[in-house]
PDB file of C-alpha atoms in Angstrom:
ATOM      1  CA  MET D   1      12.058 -21.566  -3.911  1.00  0.00           C
ATOM      2  CA  ALA D   2      15.490 -20.250  -4.764  1.00  0.00           C
ATOM      3  CA  ARG D   3      18.438 -19.161  -2.695  1.00  0.00           C
ATOM      4  CA  LEU D   4      19.308 -15.535  -3.309  1.00  0.00           C
ATOM      5  CA  SER D   5      22.671 -13.890  -2.924  1.00  0.00           C
ATOM      6  CA  GLN D   6      23.181 -11.440  -0.086  1.00  0.00           C
ATOM      7  CA  TYR D   7      25.280  -8.318  -0.080  1.00  0.00           C
ATOM      8  CA  GLN D   8      25.940  -5.262   2.051  1.00  0.00           C
ATOM      9  CA  LEU D   9      25.101  -1.754   0.946  1.00  0.00           C
ATOM     10  CA  GLY D  10      27.139   1.210   2.105  1.00  0.00           C
ATOM     11  CA  SER D  11      24.556   3.987   2.086  1.00  0.00           C
ATOM     12  CA  ASN D  12      20.877   4.872   1.805  1.00  0.00           C
ATOM     13  CA  LYS D  13      21.573   6.083  -1.741  1.00  0.00           C
ATOM     14  CA  GLU D  14      22.905   2.626  -2.696  1.00  0.00           C
ATOM     15  CA  LEU D  15      19.879   1.045  -1.030  1.00  0.00           C
ATOM     16  CA  MET D  16      17.431   3.144  -3.059  1.00  0.00           C
ATOM     17  CA  LEU D  17      19.345   2.493  -6.299  1.00  0.00           C
ATOM     18  CA  GLN D  18      19.181  -1.253  -5.634  1.00  0.00           C
ATOM     19  CA  LEU D  19      15.477  -1.067  -4.722  1.00  0.00           C
ATOM     20  CA  ASN D  20      14.707   0.802  -7.950  1.00  0.00           C
ATOM     21  CA  ALA D  21      16.753  -1.685  -9.996  1.00  0.00           C
ATOM     22  CA  ILE D  22      14.859  -4.637  -8.500  1.00  0.00           C
ATOM     23  CA  THR D  23      11.426  -3.078  -8.988  1.00  0.00           C
ATOM     24  CA  ASP D  24      12.334  -2.063 -12.570  1.00  0.00           C
ATOM     25  CA  GLN D  25      12.957  -5.777 -13.219  1.00  0.00           C
ATOM     26  CA  GLY D  26       9.503  -6.660 -11.869  1.00  0.00           C
ATOM     27  CA  GLY D  27      10.513  -7.458  -8.286  1.00  0.00           C
ATOM     28  CA  GLU D  28       8.384  -6.371  -5.319  1.00  0.00           C
ATOM     29  CA  GLY D  29      11.200  -5.004  -3.225  1.00  0.00           C
ATOM     30  CA  LEU D  30      14.107  -5.966  -0.996  1.00  0.00           C
ATOM     31  CA  MET D  31      14.480  -8.019   2.164  1.00  0.00           C
ATOM     32  CA  LEU D  32      16.825  -6.344   4.636  1.00  0.00           C
ATOM     33  CA  HIS D  33      18.351  -8.200   7.530  1.00  0.00           C
ATOM     34  CA  HIS D  34      20.462  -6.998  10.409  1.00  0.00           C
ATOM     35  CA  LYS D  35      24.061  -8.039   9.815  1.00  0.00           C
ATOM     36  CA  LEU D  36      24.285  -9.543  13.316  1.00  0.00           C
ATOM     37  CA  GLY D  37      20.755 -10.960  13.253  1.00  0.00           C
ATOM     38  CA  LEU D  38      20.154 -14.675  13.603  1.00  0.00           C
ATOM     39  CA  TYR D  39      17.330 -16.697  12.106  1.00  0.00           C
ATOM     40  CA  HIS D  40      14.100 -16.623  14.129  1.00  0.00           C
ATOM     41  CA  ARG D  41      11.009 -18.648  13.383  1.00  0.00           C
ATOM     42  CA  GLY D  42       8.118 -16.245  12.752  1.00  0.00           C
ATOM     43  CA  ARG D  43       8.362 -12.466  12.727  1.00  0.00           C
ATOM     44  CA  SER D  44      11.571 -10.708  13.662  1.00  0.00           C
ATOM     45  CA  ASN D  45      12.860  -7.142  13.775  1.00  0.00           C
ATOM     46  CA  ASP D  46      16.085  -8.522  12.290  1.00  0.00           C
ATOM     47  CA  LEU D  47      14.350  -9.001   8.905  1.00  0.00           C
ATOM     48  CA  LEU D  48      12.454  -6.193   7.167  1.00  0.00           C
ATOM     49  CA  LYS D  49      10.672  -5.896   3.831  1.00  0.00           C
ATOM     50  CA  LEU D  50      11.323  -2.712   1.829  1.00  0.00           C
ATOM     51  CA  LYS D  51       8.877  -1.859  -0.966  1.00  0.00           C
ATOM     52  CA  LEU D  52       8.106   1.192  -3.070  1.00  0.00           C
ATOM     53  CA  PHE D  53       4.675   2.775  -2.752  1.00  0.00           C
ATOM     54  CA  THR D  54       2.957   5.236  -5.058  1.00  0.00           C
ATOM     55  CA  ASP D  55       0.542   7.915  -3.864  1.00  0.00           C
ATOM     56  CA  ALA D  56      -2.418   8.801  -6.087  1.00  0.00           C
ATOM     57  CA  GLU D  57      -5.773  10.585  -6.037  1.00  0.00           C
ATOM     58  CA  ALA D  58      -9.329   9.382  -6.644  1.00  0.00           C
ATOM     59  CA  THR D  59     -12.926  10.564  -6.347  1.00  0.00           C
ATOM     60  CA  ALA D  60     -15.353   8.862  -3.933  1.00  0.00           C
ATOM     61  CA  LEU D  61     -18.316   7.328  -5.815  1.00  0.00           C
ATOM     62  CA  ASP D  62     -20.137   5.017  -3.399  1.00  0.00           C
ATOM     63  CA  TYR D  63     -19.753   2.795  -0.324  1.00  0.00           C
ATOM     64  CA  ARG D  64     -19.784  -0.924   0.335  1.00  0.00           C
ATOM     65  CA  ALA D  65     -21.314  -1.953   3.671  1.00  0.00           C
ATOM     66  CA  GLY D  66     -19.005  -3.422   6.280  1.00  0.00           C
ATOM     67  CA  LYS D  67     -19.126  -7.021   7.511  1.00  0.00           C
ATOM     68  CA  GLY D  68     -18.075  -8.619  10.787  1.00  0.00           C
ATOM     69  CA  LYS D  69     -16.542  -6.040  13.113  1.00  0.00           C
ATOM     70  CA  PHE D  70     -17.454  -3.341  10.571  1.00  0.00           C
ATOM     71  CA  THR D  71     -21.175  -4.203  10.437  1.00  0.00           C
ATOM     72  CA  GLY D  72     -23.148  -0.954  10.403  1.00  0.00           C
ATOM     73  CA  LYS D  73     -20.118   0.973   9.162  1.00  0.00           C
ATOM     74  CA  MET D  74     -18.427   1.485   5.819  1.00  0.00           C
ATOM     75  CA  GLY D  75     -16.498  -1.575   4.678  1.00  0.00           C
ATOM     76  CA  ALA D  76     -14.965  -0.082   1.535  1.00  0.00           C
ATOM     77  CA  ILE D  77     -15.278   2.990  -0.627  1.00  0.00           C
ATOM     78  CA  LYS D  78     -15.811   2.801  -4.375  1.00  0.00           C
ATOM     79  CA  VAL D  79     -13.566   5.303  -6.150  1.00  0.00           C
ATOM     80  CA  LYS D  80     -12.618   6.489  -9.623  1.00  0.00           C
ATOM     81  CA  SER D  81      -8.934   7.225 -10.132  1.00  0.00           C
ATOM     82  CA  ASP D  82      -7.526  10.144 -12.097  1.00  0.00           C
ATOM     83  CA  THR D  83      -6.884   7.612 -14.891  1.00  0.00           C
ATOM     84  CA  GLY D  84     -10.579   6.638 -14.973  1.00  0.00           C
ATOM     85  CA  LYS D  85     -10.272   3.233 -13.272  1.00  0.00           C
ATOM     86  CA  VAL D  86     -13.062   2.307 -10.835  1.00  0.00           C
ATOM     87  CA  PHE D  87     -12.219   0.099  -7.829  1.00  0.00           C
ATOM     88  CA  TYR D  88     -12.735  -0.281  -4.072  1.00  0.00           C
ATOM     89  CA  ILE D  89     -10.445   0.760  -1.227  1.00  0.00           C
ATOM     90  CA  GLY D  90     -11.146  -1.074   2.023  1.00  0.00           C
ATOM     91  CA  SER D  91      -8.086  -0.532   4.187  1.00  0.00           C
ATOM     92  CA  GLY D  92      -6.398   2.405   5.870  1.00  0.00           C
ATOM     93  CA  PHE D  93      -9.567   3.780   7.478  1.00  0.00           C
ATOM     94  CA  SER D  94      -9.841   4.457  11.207  1.00  0.00           C
ATOM     95  CA  HIS D  95     -13.000   3.367  13.063  1.00  0.00           C
ATOM     96  CA  LYS D  96     -14.055   7.022  13.142  1.00  0.00           C
ATOM     97  CA  GLU D  97     -13.599   7.308   9.349  1.00  0.00           C
ATOM     98  CA  ARG D  98     -15.636   4.124   8.835  1.00  0.00           C
ATOM     99  CA  GLU D  99     -18.473   5.629  10.906  1.00  0.00           C
ATOM    100  CA  ASN D 100     -18.268   8.921   8.997  1.00  0.00           C
ATOM    101  CA  PRO D 101     -16.681   8.086   5.607  1.00  0.00           C
ATOM    102  CA  PRO D 102     -15.473  10.593   3.022  1.00  0.00           C
ATOM    103  CA  ALA D 103     -18.355  12.341   1.264  1.00  0.00           C
ATOM    104  CA  ILE D 104     -19.434  11.107  -2.150  1.00  0.00           C
ATOM    105  CA  GLY D 105     -17.697  13.332  -4.698  1.00  0.00           C
ATOM    106  CA  SER D 106     -14.801  14.160  -2.388  1.00  0.00           C
ATOM    107  CA  SER D 107     -11.226  13.766  -3.547  1.00  0.00           C
ATOM    108  CA  ILE D 108      -9.102  11.300  -1.568  1.00  0.00           C
ATOM    109  CA  SER D 109      -5.434  10.358  -1.486  1.00  0.00           C
ATOM    110  CA  PHE D 110      -4.424   6.704  -1.419  1.00  0.00           C
ATOM    111  CA  ARG D 111      -1.239   4.659  -1.574  1.00  0.00           C
ATOM    112  CA  HIS D 112      -0.677   1.538  -3.675  1.00  0.00           C
ATOM    113  CA  GLN D 113       1.989  -0.939  -4.769  1.00  0.00           C
ATOM    114  CA  GLY D 114       1.917  -0.733  -8.546  1.00  0.00           C
ATOM    115  CA  LEU D 115      -0.850  -1.596 -10.990  1.00  0.00           C
ATOM    116  CA  THR D 116      -2.498  -4.791 -12.192  1.00  0.00           C
ATOM    117  CA  ASP D 117      -2.334  -5.673 -15.900  1.00  0.00           C
ATOM    118  CA  SER D 118      -5.715  -3.937 -16.286  1.00  0.00           C
ATOM    119  CA  GLY D 119      -4.427  -0.749 -14.614  1.00  0.00           C
ATOM    120  CA  ILE D 120      -6.135  -1.150 -11.218  1.00  0.00           C
ATOM    121  CA  PRO D 121      -3.960  -0.104  -8.238  1.00  0.00           C
ATOM    122  CA  LYS D 122      -2.674  -3.086  -6.200  1.00  0.00           C
ATOM    123  CA  PHE D 123      -3.182  -3.087  -2.425  1.00  0.00           C
ATOM    124  CA  ALA D 124      -4.736   0.387  -2.329  1.00  0.00           C
ATOM    125  CA  VAL D 125      -4.785   1.970   1.151  1.00  0.00           C
ATOM    126  CA  PHE D 126      -6.695   5.132   2.093  1.00  0.00           C
ATOM    127  CA  ILE D 127      -4.523   8.017   3.334  1.00  0.00           C
ATOM    128  CA  ARG D 128      -6.797  11.056   3.721  1.00  0.00           C
ATOM    129  CA  VAL D 129      -9.463  13.282   2.247  1.00  0.00           C
ATOM    130  CA  ARG D 130      -7.621  15.779   0.040  1.00  0.00           C
ATOM    131  CA  ASN D 131      -8.766  18.981   1.770  1.00  0.00           C
ATOM    132  CA  GLU D 132      -7.506  17.727   5.156  1.00  0.00           C
ATOM    133  CA  PRO D 133      -3.887  18.216   6.326  1.00  0.00           C
TER     134      PRO D 133
END
């Protein structure tokens, strides 16, 4: 663990420049805290995490059955990205979407937080089927 320096930013533009600089150096993002906020054990609205996300497209290939509260529903969808990588997306779906998942062959949009060393999207989250608003 290391203590990090803190500084104030004067605008949203400065914030985004700093966020891009940190992520370009391999960092995940920034921690923002309210200037009048005090330390609270646990979660607090005085401390927020700011990360960059990337939206991408993929084609639905297959389904993985759900477990636990998703038994009898889709647990994850197997997809192939536009770059040819095959992986599963298991979060971002509503209960209704798990009961009636995107059709095999349909194009979906998803959000992720960068790529693994092998080019697989990290923390992929389903957004929508492409032909839906």
